[in-house]
Protein backbone atom coordinates (compact mmCIF):
# COMPACT_ATOMS: atom_id res chain seq x y z
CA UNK A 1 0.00 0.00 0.00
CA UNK A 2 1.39 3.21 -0.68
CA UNK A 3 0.78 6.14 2.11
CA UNK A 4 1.36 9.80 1.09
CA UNK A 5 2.40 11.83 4.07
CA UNK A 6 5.14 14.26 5.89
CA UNK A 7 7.85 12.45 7.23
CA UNK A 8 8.22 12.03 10.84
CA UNK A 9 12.06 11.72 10.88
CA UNK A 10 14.13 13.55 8.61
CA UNK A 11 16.49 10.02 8.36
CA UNK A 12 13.66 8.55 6.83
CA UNK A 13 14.56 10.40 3.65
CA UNK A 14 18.30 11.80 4.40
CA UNK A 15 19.45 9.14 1.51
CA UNK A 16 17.45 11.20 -1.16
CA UNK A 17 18.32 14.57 0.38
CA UNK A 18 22.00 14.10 1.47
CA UNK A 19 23.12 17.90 2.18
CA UNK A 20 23.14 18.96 5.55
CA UNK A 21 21.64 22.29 4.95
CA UNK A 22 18.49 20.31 3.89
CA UNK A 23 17.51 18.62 7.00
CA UNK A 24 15.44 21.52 8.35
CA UNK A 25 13.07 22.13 4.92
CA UNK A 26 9.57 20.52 4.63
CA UNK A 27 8.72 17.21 2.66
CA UNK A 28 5.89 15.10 1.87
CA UNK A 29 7.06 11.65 1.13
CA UNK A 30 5.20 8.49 -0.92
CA UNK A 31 6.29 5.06 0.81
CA UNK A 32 5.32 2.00 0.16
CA UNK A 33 4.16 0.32 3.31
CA UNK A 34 4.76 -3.10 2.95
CA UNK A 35 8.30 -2.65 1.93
CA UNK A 36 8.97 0.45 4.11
CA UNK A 37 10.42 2.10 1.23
CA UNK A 38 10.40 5.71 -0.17
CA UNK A 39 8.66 6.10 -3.23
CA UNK A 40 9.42 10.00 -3.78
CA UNK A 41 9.48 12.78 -2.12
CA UNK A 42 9.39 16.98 -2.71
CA UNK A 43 10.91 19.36 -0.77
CA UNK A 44 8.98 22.55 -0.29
CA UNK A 45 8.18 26.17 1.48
CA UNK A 46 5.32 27.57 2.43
CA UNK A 47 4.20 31.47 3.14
CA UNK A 48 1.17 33.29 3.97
CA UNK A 49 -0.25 32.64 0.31
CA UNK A 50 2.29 30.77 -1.54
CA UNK A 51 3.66 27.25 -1.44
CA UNK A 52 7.03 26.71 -3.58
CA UNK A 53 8.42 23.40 -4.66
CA UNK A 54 12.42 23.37 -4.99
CA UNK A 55 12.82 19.78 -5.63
CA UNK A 56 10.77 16.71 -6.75
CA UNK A 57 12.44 12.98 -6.26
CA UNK A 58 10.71 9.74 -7.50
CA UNK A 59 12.48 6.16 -7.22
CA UNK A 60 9.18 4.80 -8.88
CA UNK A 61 9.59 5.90 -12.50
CA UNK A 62 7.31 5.47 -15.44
CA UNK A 63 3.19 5.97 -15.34
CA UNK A 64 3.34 4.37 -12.05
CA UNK A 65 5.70 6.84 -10.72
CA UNK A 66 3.95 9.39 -12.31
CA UNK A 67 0.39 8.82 -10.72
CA UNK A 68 2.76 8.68 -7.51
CA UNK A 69 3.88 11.94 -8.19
CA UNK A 70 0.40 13.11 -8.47
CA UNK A 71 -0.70 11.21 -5.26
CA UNK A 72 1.85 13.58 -3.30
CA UNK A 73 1.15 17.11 -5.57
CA UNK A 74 -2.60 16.40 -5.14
CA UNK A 75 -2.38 15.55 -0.86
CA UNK A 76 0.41 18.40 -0.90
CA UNK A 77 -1.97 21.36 -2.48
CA UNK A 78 -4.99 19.75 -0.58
CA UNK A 79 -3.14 20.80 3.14
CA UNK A 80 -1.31 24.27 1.85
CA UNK A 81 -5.16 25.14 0.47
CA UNK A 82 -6.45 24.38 3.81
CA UNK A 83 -3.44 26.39 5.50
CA UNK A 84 -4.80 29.40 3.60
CA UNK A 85 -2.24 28.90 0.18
CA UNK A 86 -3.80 30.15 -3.24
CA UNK A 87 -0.46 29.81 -5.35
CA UNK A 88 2.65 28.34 -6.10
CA UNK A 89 6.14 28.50 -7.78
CA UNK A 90 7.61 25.16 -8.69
CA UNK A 91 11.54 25.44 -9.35
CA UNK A 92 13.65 22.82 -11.49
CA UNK A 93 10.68 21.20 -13.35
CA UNK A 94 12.22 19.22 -16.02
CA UNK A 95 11.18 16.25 -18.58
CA UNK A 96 7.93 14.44 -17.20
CA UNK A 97 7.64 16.82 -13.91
CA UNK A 98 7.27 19.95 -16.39
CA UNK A 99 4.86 18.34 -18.64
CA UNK A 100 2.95 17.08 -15.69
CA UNK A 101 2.51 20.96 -14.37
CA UNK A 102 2.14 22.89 -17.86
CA UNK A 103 -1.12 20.21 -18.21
CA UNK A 104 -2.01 22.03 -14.96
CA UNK A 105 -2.05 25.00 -16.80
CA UNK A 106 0.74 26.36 -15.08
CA UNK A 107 2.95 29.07 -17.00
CA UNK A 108 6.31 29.80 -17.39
CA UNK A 109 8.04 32.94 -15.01
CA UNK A 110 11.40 33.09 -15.31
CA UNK A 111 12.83 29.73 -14.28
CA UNK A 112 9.80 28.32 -12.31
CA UNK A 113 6.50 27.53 -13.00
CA UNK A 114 3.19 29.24 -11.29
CA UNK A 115 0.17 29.45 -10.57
CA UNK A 116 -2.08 31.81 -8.84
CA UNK A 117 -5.16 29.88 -7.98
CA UNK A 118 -3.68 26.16 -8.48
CA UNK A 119 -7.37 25.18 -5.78
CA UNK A 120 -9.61 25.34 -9.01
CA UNK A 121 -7.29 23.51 -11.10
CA UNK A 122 -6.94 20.65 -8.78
CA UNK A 123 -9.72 20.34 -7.01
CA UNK A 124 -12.50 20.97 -9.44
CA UNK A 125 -14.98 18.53 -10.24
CA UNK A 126 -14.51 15.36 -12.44
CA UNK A 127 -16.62 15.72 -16.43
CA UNK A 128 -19.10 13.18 -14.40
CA UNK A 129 -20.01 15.34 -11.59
CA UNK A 130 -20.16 18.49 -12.81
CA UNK A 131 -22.66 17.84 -15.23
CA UNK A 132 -24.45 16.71 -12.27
């Protein structure tokens, strides 16, 4: 089974982020349970308003680790929304990770990625509901 959470331990994940200067950001972490092992993980930053991603790692690649990936962004936006976030800045999106946010309609600035109101593009309502 694969839980999506924040680690509770920063040696849970010091393998993936080995500098020092690291240990003190925020992550959210995919493991697989029955193999206690770490799936991915992004390290982040949060403000008042704005969440920013710095740097995304899977271990699961492929569609697989791709609907991982999404597994974390999705729980990820879901808690900065509720802690009052309404945009973010994703840094060093490359290959699969950039075409996975650009589908989110997020646009170029510089070298990140935004968006202002990233709520209504992940959390609106599948084609079957909202014709409901």
């Amino acid at each position: 089974m694969v839980k999506i959470g924040f680690p509770k331990a920063f040696s849970q994940i010091q393998a993936l982020f080995p500098e020092k200067e690291k240990e003190r950001d925020l992550y959210i972490v995919a493991e697989d349970t029955a193999k206690s092992e770490i799936l991915g993980a992004v390290r982040f930053f949060y403000g008042a308003e704005q969440v920013d991603i710095y740097e995304m790692i899977m271990t699961v690649k492929g569609d697989q680790g791709m609907a991982i990936f999404d597994g974390i962004i999705r729980t990820l936006l879901y808690k900065m929304a509720e802690d009052g976030c309404i945009s973010i800045s994703v840094a060093g999106a490359t290959g699969e990770f950039a075409s996975y946010f650009k589908e989110h309609e997020f646009i170029e600035s510089g070298d990140v990625l935004v968006h202002k109101a990233f709520s209504g593009e992940f959390f609106k309502p599948c084609a079957g509901c909202s014709e409901k």
